[in-house]
Structure formats: structure tokens, C-alpha cells
Short mmCIF file of C-alpha atoms in Angstrom, two decimals:
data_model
loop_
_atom_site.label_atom_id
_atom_site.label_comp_id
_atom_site.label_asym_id
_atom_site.label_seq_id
_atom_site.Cartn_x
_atom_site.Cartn_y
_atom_site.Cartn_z
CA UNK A 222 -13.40 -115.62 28.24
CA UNK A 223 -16.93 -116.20 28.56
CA UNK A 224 -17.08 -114.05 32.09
CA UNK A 225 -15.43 -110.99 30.37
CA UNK A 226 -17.50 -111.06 27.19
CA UNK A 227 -20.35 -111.02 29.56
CA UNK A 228 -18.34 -108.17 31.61
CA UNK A 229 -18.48 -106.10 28.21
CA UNK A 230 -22.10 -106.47 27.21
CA UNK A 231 -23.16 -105.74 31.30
CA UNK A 232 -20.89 -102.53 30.64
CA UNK A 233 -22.28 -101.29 27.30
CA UNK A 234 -24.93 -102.00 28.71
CA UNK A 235 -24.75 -99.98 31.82
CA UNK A 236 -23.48 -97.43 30.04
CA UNK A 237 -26.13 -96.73 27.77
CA UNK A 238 -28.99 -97.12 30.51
CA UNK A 239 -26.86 -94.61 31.97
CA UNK A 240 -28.09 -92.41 29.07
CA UNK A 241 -31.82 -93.56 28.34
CA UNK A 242 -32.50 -90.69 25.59
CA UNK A 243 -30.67 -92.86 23.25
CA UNK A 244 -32.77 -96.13 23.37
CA UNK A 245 -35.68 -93.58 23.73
CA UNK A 246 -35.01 -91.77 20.74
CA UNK A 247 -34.63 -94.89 18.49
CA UNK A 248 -38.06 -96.14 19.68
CA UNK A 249 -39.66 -92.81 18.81
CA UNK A 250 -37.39 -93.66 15.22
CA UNK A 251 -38.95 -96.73 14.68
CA UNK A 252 -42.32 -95.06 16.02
CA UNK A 253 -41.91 -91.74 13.28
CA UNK A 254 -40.90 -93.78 10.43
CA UNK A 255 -44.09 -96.62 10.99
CA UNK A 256 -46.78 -93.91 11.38
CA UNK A 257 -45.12 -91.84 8.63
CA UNK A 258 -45.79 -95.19 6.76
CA UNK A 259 -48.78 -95.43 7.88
CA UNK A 260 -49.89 -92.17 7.04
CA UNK A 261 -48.59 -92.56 3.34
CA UNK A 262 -50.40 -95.79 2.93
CA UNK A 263 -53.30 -94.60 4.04
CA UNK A 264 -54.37 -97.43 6.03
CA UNK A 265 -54.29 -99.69 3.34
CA UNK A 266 -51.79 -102.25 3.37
CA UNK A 267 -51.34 -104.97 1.55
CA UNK A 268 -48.81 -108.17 3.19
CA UNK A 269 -46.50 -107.58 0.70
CA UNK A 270 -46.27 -103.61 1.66
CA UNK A 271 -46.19 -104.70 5.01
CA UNK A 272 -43.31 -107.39 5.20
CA UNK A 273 -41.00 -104.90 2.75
CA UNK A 274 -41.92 -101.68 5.03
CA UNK A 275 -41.44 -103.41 7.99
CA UNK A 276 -37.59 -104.86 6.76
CA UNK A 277 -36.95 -101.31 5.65
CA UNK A 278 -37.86 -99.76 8.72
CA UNK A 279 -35.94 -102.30 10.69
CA UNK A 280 -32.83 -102.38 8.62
CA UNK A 281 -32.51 -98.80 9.44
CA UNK A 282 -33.25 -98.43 12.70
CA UNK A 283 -30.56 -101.07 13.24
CA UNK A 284 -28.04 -99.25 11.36
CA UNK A 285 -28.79 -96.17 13.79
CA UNK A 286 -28.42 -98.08 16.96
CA UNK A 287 -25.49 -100.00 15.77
CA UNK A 288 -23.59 -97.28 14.42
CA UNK A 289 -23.77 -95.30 17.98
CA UNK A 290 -22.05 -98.74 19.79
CA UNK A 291 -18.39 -97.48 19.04
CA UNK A 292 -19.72 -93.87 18.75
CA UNK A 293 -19.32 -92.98 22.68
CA UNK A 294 -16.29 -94.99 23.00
CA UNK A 295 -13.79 -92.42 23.04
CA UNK A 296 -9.91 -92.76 22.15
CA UNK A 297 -9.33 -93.01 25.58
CA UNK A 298 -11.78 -95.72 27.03
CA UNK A 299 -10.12 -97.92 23.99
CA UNK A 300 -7.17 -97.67 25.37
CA UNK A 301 -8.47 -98.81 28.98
CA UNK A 302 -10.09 -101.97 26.66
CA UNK A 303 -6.96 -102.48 24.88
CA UNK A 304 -5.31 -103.13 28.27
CA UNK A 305 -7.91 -105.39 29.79
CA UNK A 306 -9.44 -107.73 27.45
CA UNK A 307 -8.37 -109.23 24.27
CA UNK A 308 -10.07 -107.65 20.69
CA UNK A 309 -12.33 -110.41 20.19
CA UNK A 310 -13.72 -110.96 23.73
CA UNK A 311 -14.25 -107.23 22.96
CA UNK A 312 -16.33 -107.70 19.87
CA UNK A 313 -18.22 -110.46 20.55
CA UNK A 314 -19.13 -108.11 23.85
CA UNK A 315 -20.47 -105.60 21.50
CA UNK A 316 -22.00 -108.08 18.89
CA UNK A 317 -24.31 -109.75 22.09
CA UNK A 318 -24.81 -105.92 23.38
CA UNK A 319 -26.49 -105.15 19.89
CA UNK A 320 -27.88 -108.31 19.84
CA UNK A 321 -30.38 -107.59 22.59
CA UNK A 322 -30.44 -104.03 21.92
CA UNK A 323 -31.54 -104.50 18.03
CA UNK A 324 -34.70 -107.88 19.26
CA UNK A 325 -35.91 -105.41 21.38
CA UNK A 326 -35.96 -103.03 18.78
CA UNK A 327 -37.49 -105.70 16.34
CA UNK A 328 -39.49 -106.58 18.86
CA UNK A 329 -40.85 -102.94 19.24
CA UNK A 330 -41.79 -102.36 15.59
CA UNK A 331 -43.33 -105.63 15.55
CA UNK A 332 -45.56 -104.17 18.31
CA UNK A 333 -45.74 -101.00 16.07
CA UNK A 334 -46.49 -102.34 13.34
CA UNK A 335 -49.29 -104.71 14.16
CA UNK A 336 -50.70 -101.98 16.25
CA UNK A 337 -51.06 -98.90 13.21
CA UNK A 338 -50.91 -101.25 10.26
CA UNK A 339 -52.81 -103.99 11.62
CA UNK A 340 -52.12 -107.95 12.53
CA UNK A 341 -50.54 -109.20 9.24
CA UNK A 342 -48.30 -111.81 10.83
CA UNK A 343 -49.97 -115.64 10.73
CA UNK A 344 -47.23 -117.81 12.02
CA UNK A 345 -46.03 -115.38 14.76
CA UNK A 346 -43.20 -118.71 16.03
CA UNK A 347 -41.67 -118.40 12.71
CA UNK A 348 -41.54 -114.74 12.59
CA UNK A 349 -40.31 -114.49 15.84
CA UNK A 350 -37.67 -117.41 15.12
CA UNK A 351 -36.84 -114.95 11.35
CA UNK A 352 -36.63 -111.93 13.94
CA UNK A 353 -33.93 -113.42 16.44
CA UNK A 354 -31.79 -114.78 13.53
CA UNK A 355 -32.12 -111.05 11.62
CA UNK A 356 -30.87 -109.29 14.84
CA UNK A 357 -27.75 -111.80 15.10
CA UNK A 358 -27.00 -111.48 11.65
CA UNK A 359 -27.26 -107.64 11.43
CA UNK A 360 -25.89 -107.13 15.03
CA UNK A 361 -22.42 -109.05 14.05
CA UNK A 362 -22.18 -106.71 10.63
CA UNK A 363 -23.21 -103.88 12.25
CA UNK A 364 -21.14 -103.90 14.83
CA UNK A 365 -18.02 -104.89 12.33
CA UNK A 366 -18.62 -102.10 10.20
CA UNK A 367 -19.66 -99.52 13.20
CA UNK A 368 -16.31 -99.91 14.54
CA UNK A 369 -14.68 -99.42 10.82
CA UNK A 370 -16.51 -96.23 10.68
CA UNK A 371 -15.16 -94.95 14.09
CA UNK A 372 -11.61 -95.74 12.96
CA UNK A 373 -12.16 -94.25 10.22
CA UNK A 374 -12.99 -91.01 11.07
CA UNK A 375 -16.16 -88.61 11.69
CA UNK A 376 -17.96 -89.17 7.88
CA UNK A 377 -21.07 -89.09 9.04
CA UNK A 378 -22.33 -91.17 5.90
CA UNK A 379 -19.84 -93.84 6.29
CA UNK A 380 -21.64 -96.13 8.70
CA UNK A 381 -24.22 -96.77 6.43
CA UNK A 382 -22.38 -96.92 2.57
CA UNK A 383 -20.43 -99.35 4.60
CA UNK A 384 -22.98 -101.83 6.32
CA UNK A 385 -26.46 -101.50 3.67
CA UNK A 386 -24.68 -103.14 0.60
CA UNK A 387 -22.99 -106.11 3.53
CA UNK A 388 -26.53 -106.62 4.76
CA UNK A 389 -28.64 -106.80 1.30
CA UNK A 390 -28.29 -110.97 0.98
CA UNK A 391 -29.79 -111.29 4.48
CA UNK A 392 -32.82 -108.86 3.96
CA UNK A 393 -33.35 -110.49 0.86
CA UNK A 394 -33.62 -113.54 2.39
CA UNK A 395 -35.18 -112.50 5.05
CA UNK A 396 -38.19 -110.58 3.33
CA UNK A 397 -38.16 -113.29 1.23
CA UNK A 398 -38.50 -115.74 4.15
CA UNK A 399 -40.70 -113.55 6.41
CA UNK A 400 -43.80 -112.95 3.67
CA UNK A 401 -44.38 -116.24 4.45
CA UNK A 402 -44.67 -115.71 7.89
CA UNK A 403 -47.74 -113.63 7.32
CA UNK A 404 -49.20 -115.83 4.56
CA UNK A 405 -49.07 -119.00 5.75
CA UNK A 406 -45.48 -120.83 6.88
CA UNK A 407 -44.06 -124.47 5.50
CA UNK A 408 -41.05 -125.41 8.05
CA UNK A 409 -39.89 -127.90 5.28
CA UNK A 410 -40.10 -125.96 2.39
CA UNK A 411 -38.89 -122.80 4.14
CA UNK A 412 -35.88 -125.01 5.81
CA UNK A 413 -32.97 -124.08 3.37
CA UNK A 414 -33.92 -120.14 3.72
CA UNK A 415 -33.29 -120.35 7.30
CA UNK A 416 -30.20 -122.78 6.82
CA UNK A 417 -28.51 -119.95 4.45
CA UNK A 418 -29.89 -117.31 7.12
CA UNK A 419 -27.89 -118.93 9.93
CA UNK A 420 -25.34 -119.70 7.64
CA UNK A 421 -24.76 -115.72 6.89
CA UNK A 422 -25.11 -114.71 10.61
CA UNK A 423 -22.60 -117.49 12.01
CA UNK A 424 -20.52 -116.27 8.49
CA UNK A 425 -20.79 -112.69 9.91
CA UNK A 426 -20.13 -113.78 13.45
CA UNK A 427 -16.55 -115.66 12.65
CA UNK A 428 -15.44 -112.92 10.13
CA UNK A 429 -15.75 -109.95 12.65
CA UNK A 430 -13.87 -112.33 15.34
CA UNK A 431 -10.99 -112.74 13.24
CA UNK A 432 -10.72 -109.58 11.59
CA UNK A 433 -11.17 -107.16 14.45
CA UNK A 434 -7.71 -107.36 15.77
CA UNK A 435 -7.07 -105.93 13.00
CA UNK A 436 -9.26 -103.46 12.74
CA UNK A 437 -8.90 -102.09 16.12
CA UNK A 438 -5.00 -102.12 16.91
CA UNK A 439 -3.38 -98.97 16.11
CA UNK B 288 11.21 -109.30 -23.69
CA UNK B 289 10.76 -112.38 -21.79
CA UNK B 290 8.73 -111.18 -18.78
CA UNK B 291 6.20 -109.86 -21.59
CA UNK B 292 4.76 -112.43 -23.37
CA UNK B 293 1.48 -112.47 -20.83
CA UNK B 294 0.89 -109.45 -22.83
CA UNK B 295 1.22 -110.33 -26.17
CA UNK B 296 -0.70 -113.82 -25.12
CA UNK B 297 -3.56 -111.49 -23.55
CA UNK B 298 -3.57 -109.30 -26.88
CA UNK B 299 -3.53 -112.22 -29.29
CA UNK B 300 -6.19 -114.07 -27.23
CA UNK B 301 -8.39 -111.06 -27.29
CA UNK B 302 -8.27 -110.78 -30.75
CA UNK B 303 -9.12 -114.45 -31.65
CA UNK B 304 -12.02 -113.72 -29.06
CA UNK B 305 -13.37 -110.37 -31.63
CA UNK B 306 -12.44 -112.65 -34.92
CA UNK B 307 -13.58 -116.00 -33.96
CA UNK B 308 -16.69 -114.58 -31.36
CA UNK B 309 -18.11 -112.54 -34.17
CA UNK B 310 -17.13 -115.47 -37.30
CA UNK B 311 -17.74 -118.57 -35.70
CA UNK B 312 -20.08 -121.00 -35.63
CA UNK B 313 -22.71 -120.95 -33.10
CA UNK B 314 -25.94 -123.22 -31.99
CA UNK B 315 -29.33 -121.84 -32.94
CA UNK B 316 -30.95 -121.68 -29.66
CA UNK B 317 -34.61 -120.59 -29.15
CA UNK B 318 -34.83 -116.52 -28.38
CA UNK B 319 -31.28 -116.36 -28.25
CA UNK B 320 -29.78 -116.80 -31.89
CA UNK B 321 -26.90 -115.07 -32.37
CA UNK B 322 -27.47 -113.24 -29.58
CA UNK B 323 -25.41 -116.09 -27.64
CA UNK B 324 -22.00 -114.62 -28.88
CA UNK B 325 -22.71 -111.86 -25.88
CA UNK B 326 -21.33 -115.05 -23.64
CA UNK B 327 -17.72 -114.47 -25.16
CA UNK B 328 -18.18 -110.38 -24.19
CA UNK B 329 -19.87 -110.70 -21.34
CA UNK B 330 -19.91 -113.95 -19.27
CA UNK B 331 -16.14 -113.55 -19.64
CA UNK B 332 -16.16 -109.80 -18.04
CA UNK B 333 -17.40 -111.61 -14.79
CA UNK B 334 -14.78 -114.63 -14.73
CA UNK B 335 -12.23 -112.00 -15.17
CA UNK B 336 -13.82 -109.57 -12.21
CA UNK B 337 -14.00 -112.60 -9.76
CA UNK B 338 -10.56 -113.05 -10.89
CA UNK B 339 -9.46 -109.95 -10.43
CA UNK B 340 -11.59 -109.46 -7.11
CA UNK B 341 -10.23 -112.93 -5.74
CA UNK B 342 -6.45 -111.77 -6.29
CA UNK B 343 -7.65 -108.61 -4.43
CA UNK B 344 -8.73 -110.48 -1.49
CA UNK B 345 -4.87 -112.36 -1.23
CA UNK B 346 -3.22 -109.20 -1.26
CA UNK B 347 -5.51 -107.53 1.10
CA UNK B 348 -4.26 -110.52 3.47
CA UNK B 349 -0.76 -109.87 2.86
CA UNK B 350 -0.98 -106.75 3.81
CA UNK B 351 -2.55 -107.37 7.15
CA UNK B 352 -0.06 -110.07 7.88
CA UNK B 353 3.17 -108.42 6.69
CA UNK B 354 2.08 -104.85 6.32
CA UNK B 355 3.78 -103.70 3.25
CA UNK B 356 2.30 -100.51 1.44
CA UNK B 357 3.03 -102.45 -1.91
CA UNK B 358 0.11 -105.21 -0.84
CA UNK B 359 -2.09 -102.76 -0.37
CA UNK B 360 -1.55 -100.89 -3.51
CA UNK B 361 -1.42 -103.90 -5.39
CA UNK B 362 -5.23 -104.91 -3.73
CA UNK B 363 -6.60 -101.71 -4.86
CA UNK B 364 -5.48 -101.71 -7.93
CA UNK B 365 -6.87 -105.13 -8.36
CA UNK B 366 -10.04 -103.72 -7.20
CA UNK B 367 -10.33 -101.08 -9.62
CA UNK B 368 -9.69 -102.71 -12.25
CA UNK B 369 -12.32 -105.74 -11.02
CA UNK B 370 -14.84 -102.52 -10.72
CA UNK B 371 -13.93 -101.61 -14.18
CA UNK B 372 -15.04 -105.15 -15.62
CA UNK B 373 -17.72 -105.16 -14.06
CA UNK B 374 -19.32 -102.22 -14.99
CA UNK B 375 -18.23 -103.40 -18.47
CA UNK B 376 -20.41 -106.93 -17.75
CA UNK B 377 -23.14 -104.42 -16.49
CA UNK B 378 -23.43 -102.23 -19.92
CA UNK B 379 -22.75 -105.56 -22.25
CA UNK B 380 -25.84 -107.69 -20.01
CA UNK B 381 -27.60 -104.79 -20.31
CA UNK B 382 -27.48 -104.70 -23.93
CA UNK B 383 -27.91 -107.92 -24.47
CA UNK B 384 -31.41 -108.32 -21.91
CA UNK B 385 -32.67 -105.29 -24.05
CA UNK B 386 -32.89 -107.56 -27.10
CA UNK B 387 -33.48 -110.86 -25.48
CA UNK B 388 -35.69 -109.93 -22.32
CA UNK B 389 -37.32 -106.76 -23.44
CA UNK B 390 -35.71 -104.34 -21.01
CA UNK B 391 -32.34 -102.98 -19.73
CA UNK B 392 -32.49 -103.72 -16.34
CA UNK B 393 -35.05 -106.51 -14.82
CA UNK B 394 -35.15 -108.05 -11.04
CA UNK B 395 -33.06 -110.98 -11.41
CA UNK B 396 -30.84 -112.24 -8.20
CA UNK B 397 -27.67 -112.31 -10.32
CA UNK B 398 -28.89 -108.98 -11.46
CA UNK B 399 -29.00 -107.47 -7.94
CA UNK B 400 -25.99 -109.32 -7.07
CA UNK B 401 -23.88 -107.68 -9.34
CA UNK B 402 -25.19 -104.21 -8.95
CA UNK B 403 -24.60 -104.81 -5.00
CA UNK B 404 -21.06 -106.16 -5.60
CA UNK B 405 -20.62 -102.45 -7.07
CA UNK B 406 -22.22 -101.21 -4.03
CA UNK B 407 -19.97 -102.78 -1.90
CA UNK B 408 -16.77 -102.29 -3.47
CA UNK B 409 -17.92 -98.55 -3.89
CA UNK B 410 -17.86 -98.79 -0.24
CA UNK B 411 -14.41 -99.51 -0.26
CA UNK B 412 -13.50 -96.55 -2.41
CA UNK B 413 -14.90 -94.59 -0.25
CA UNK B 414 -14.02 -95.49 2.78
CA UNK B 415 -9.62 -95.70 1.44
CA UNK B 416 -11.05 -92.17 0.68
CA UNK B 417 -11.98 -91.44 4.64
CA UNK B 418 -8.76 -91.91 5.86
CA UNK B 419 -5.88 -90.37 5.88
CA UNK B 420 -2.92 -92.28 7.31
CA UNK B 421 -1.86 -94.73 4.68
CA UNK B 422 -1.15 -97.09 7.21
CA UNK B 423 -4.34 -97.25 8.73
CA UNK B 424 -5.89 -96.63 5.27
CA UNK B 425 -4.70 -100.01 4.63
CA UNK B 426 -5.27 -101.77 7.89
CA UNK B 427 -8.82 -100.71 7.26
CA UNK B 428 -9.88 -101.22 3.64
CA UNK B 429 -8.00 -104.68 3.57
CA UNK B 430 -10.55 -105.87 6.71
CA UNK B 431 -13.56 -104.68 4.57
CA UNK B 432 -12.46 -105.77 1.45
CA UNK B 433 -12.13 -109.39 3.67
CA UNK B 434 -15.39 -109.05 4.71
CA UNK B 435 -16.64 -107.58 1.35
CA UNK B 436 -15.65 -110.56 -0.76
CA UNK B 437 -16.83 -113.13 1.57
CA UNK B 438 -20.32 -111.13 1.44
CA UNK B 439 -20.10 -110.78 -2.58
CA UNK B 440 -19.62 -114.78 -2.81
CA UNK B 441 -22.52 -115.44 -0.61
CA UNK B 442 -24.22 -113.18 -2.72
CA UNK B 443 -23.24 -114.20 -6.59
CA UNK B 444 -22.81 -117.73 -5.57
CA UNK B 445 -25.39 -119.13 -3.16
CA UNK B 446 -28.70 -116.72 -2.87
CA UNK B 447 -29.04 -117.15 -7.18
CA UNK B 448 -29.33 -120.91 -6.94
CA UNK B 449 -32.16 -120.61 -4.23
CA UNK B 450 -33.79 -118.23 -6.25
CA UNK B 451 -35.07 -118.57 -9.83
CA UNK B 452 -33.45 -116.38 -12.59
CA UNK B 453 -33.92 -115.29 -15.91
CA UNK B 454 -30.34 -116.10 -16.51
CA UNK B 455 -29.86 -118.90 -19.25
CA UNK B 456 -29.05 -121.96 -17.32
CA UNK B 457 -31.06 -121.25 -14.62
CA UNK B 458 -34.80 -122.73 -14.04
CA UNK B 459 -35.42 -124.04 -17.20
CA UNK B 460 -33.64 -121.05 -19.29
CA UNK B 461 -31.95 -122.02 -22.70
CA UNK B 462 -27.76 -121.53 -22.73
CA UNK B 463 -25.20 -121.22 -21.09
CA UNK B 464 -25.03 -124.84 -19.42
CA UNK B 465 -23.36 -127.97 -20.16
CA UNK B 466 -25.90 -128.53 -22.91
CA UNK B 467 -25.94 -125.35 -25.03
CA UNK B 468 -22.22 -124.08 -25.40
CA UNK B 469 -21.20 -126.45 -27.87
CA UNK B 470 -17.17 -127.33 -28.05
CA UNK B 471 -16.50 -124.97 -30.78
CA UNK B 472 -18.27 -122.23 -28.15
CA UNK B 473 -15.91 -123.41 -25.86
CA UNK B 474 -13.03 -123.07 -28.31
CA UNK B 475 -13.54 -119.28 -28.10
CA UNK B 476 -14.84 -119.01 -24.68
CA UNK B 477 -12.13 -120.23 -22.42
CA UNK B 478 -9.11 -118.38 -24.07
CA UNK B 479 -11.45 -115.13 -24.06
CA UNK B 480 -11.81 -115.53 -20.27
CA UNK B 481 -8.06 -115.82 -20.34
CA UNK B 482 -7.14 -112.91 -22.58
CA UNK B 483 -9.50 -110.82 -20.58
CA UNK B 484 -7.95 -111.58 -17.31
CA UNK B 485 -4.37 -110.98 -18.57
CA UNK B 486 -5.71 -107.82 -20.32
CA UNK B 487 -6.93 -106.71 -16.71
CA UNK B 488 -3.59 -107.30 -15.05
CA UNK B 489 -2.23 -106.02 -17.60
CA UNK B 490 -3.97 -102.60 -16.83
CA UNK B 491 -3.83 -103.31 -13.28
CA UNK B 492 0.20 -103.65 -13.68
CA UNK B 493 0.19 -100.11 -15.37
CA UNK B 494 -1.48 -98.24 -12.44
CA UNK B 495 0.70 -99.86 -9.65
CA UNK B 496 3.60 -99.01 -11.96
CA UNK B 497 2.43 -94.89 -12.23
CA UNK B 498 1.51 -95.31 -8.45
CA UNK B 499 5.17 -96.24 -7.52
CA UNK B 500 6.44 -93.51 -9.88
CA UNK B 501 5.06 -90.90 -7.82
CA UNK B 502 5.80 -92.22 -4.33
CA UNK B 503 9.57 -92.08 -6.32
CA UNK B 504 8.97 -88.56 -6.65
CA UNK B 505 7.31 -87.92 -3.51
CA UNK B 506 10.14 -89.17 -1.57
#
């Protein structure tokens, strides 16, 4: 099982180097949106401004990548996955595909970020740590509700009504959790916040695993 | 007669709930006063949503185990009428944090929870309004209205308790705890949670029954 989820994320994979405009255009997303930011603060930004633009920007950068994962998968090629693998080795293929593909992006607008807003971030382990748990949680909803809106039908607004109100209790958390990061990080105190963090990505993880049979038989 | 007397308990209840809510005694708390009888309007619109949403959730599961259109009317009916509730809870709480907090709408977890929960089921709406087979419209909004509730529960139930609220019985906030809903509160408060939830099925009931009349007709 393990093999042929790995088979899946090589292949999404694959397929999207295939087509490098796509990651390219995100980065220049993430890249627009931070210097629009930065152009509208006028160089003067405060932590606080910092940690909620930078979730912002994130969250919806994610949404963008992860809502193109089922995009390209036409009728057809489902039907090729529908004879080869089961639905979940299928999802949890996707999930680790947007997994990777949503740290790097994280990863990016960190980069970004500290680069045209300046160096804000003072325990860079624990925002890196708040970073890898953000992509799994967002990748496993995002990749739930990015196949929902493919089923669903071409609305092009759909991907997002769907996924933003799913994903508010992890920002939350998560912007919540991450302005400490740049102030000045307690591992005990900030303990539970991760604890509920993992707790709503492994939540996310097990509900798109059993529901996506579901979901994607027809 | 006999399959009716939900109804007439749900009416009756609701009434004691207007009489004895508005009548009754009640604790003098600090700030609050006799501004605590909101709990019998308002806490009560939220028991009844979760019930309402909960019941939702079980026949969103039937329906993707046995696939019967009736399921999956019967969960979004549920749903609207949960939606309906809530919205109620949101005008009453607003109300009420006018006169006791100072404004309508403040930044308060449960606050945001709620107002997400009507995000989210919003969602749902629209997305049973995206599709067009009824099969499929099913398959689809019963797997996000799975998802949806878990979400919703993480988000009324856990993130408020990490968080401090404004909400009586939360960090150091008069009412609404073991300690400030005295017995004769409770007299009034339970049955009103009860007569609101069978007032909500009750509607619920009446818009599965109209729905079913026109698939008669359609067919």
C-alpha cells in the first residue's frame, strides 16, 4: 500500500514538473500578494501585521495550489485510477503530493517574507516545526475538499466557500501559536496549541481516508 | 392523535418557557440582572442547533451507507432548520452582548465559532446547489456535512476552552455554570431546551412532508 501511495505522489508529481508554469505561477502568487503587502504597509510592520499577513497569504496560496490537484485529472485518467489503486491509497497519494508542494510553498513566503518585510521570526525551530504541521493539516482538507469541488462541477468559487470556513480552527491556532514564534517561544506553555494542531491535522487526515470512497465512486 | 403529542409537548413546553422565563425568579448576578433570562432564549437556540445539526450528521451516514433519497432529504432538512436556530442564537446573543458587553458583535472564540459554523454549513447549501444529479448531490453534501460537523465540534467545543471568552462561565465570567443557574433556573431551562428541539423537528417534519408532496407530483 505504502509502494503505490508513493507511486501516486511520484506521478502527481511528475506530472506537474511536466508543466512547471504552474508551481511558477504560484511562487510569483505568493511573491505579488507579499510585495503588494509590502507596498501597502509601507515598510512598517509590526509582528502582529506580520504573523496575520503572512497566515493570510499562506492560507491562500494553499487553497490555489490545492484546488488545481484534482483540476487536471480528467474524467478519464479517474477512471485509469479507479482501476489500479484503491480510493484511499489514492488520497493519501494526493494529501503527501500537497504536502510537499504546499512546505515548499510555506517555505517560499517565509523566504519572502523575511526578505521584503524583514526578519520577524525569533524561534525559527518552532516556526518551522508550526509550518510543517500547517501544510499537513491544510494539505489533508485541501485536498478533501479540492476533490469535492471537481465532482461537483466547474463553480469556480466552490473550492474555496468549501475549504476557508474547514480551515479557520487551524489558522486560528496557528496565528495564535506562530506570534509566538516571532516574540519569544515557551515549548511548555505552547505544548497544548501544538497538541490540538496535530490533533486537527491527524483529525483531517483520517476523515478524508474514510470518506473519499465516497466521494469519488460514481 | 397519538403520533402527535411531541407537538403539543413542544408547544406547551415553549410556552411555560415565555411564562415562567419572563415571571420567574431569578439570581441577582453582578452586570447581568435580569438580563440572565436571555439563557432560556438563547443558550437553548444552540442545544437545539447541535441537536438538530447532530441528527443531521446520522442521516447524512445513512444515506451514504444505504443510499436512500429520503436520508438525504431528511439531513437537509435537519440542516436548515439547525441554520435557522442558529441565526436565531446569533440575533438573541447579539441583543443580549449589546446591553451586557457594550456592543453587538465582539471577538470572542464562541463568537467566531458560531459565525463559522454558518460559514460552513452555508457551504453546504451551496455546494447541494452545484450539483445537479440528486444522487450525487447526496453522495456529496453528506461527505461534507461529515467532515463539516466534525470541524464545527472541534471548533465550538475544544478551541473556546483554550482560549479565554467573554462568555459567562468562562475565565472568571459570572453565569451560566454550575454555580449561577440556580434550580428554579433549571426548572425552566431544561424543558425550554426540550420544547425548542421538538419545535425544530417539528418544522423540520413539515418541510420533508411538502418536499415528498412534490416528488408525488413530480412523478
Amino acid at each position: 500500500m505504502f509502494t503505490q501511495v508513493y507511486h501516486i505522489f511520484s506521478l502527481s508529481m511528475r506530472l506537474e514538473w511536466r508543466k512547471k508554469q504552474s508551481f511558477i505561477a504560484l511562487f510569483l502568487y505568493t511573491l505579488t500578494t507579499t510585495y503588494l503587502s509590502f507596498l501597502v504597509f509601507n515598510g512598517d510592520v509590526s509582528k502582529e501585521t506580520w504573523n496575520a499577513v503572512f497566515w493570510i497569504v499562506m492560507l491562500f496560496a494553499a487553497v490555489q495550489a490545492a484546488f488545481r490537484s484534482f483540476e487536471n485529472e480528467a474524467s478519464r485518467r479517474f477512471l485509469l485510477y479507479y482501476g489500479l489503486v484503491k480510493p484511499q491509497v489514492l488520497v493519501l497519494g494526493k494529501t503527501l503530493y500537497n504536502f510537499i508542494y504546499l512546505l515548499s510553498i510555506g517555505l517560499f513566503t517565509t523566504l519572502i517574507f523575511t526578505f521584503l518585510l524583514g526578519n520577524e521570526i525569533h524561534n525559527l525551530g518552532a516556526f518551522m516545526l508550526l509550518l510543517f504541521i500547517a501544510s499537513a493539516g491544510f494539505s489533508a482538507i485541501l485536498t478533501f475538499t479540492a476533490a469535492l469541488a471537481a465532482k461537483a462541477g466547474d463553480n469556480p468559487a466552490l473550492p474555496a466557500i468549501l475549504s476557508i470556513p474547514l480551515l479557520y480552527p487551524q489558522v486560528l491556532t496557528l496565528s495564535r501559536t506562530s506570534i509566538r514564534a516571532l516574540t519569544g517561544f515557551s515549548w511548555e506553555f505552547n505544548a497544548p496549541y501544538l497538541l490540538v494542531l496535530l490533533m486537527m491535522a491527524g483529525i483531517s487526515i483520517a476523515l478524508s481516508y474514510l470518506l473519499f470512497a465516497y466521494l469519488w465512486r460514481d | 392523535m397519538k403520533q402527535h403529542w411531541w407537538k403539543v409537548l413542544g408547544v406547551v413546553l415553549v410556552f411555560y418557557t415565555i411564562i415562567w422565563g419572563f415571571l420567574g425568579e431569578v439570581p441577582a448576578r453582578f452586570i447581568l440582572n435580569e438580563s440572565i433570562r436571555a439563557t432560556y432564549f438563547h443558550v437553548t437556540m444552540w442545544f437545539s442547533m447541535i441537536i438538530l445539526m447532530t441528527a443531521s450528521l446520522v442521516f447524512s451516514i445513512q444515506y451514504l451507507s444505504k443510499g436512500n433519497r429520503l436520508a438525504d432529504l431528511k439531513a437537509k432538512e435537519t440542516a436548515s432548520t439547525g441554520v435557522l436556530f442558529s441565526i436565531i442564537g446569533l440575533v438573541t446573543g447579539s441583543l443580549w452582548a449589546r446591553f451586557t458587553w457594550g456592543a453587538f458583535w465582539v471577538n470572542d472564540a464562541k463568537l467566531n465559532g458560531t459565525a463559522i459554523t454558518l460559514l460552513i454549513y452555508a457551504a453546504y447549501f451551496v455546494l447541494r446547489g452545484s450539483v445537479d444529479d440528486p444522487q450525487k448531490k447526496g453522495r456529496l453534501a453528506g461527505v461534507y456535512n461529515i467532515f463539516a460537523y466534525v470541524m464545527m465540534l472541534v471548533f465550538i467545543g475544544i478551541l473556546p476552552r483554550m482560549t479565554d471568552s467573554l462568555h459567562p462561565g468562562n475565565g472568571g465570567n459570572p453565569a451560566f455554570g454550575q454555580y449561577d443557574m440556580d434550580s428554579q433556573m433549571r426548572m425552566v431551562f431544561y424543558p425550554a431546551v426540550i420544547g425548542f428541539a421538538l419545535i425544530g423537528v417539528w418544522i423540520t417534519t413539515l418541510r420533508i412532508r411538502m418536499q415528498k408532496l412534490i416528488w408525488k407530483k413530480e412523478n
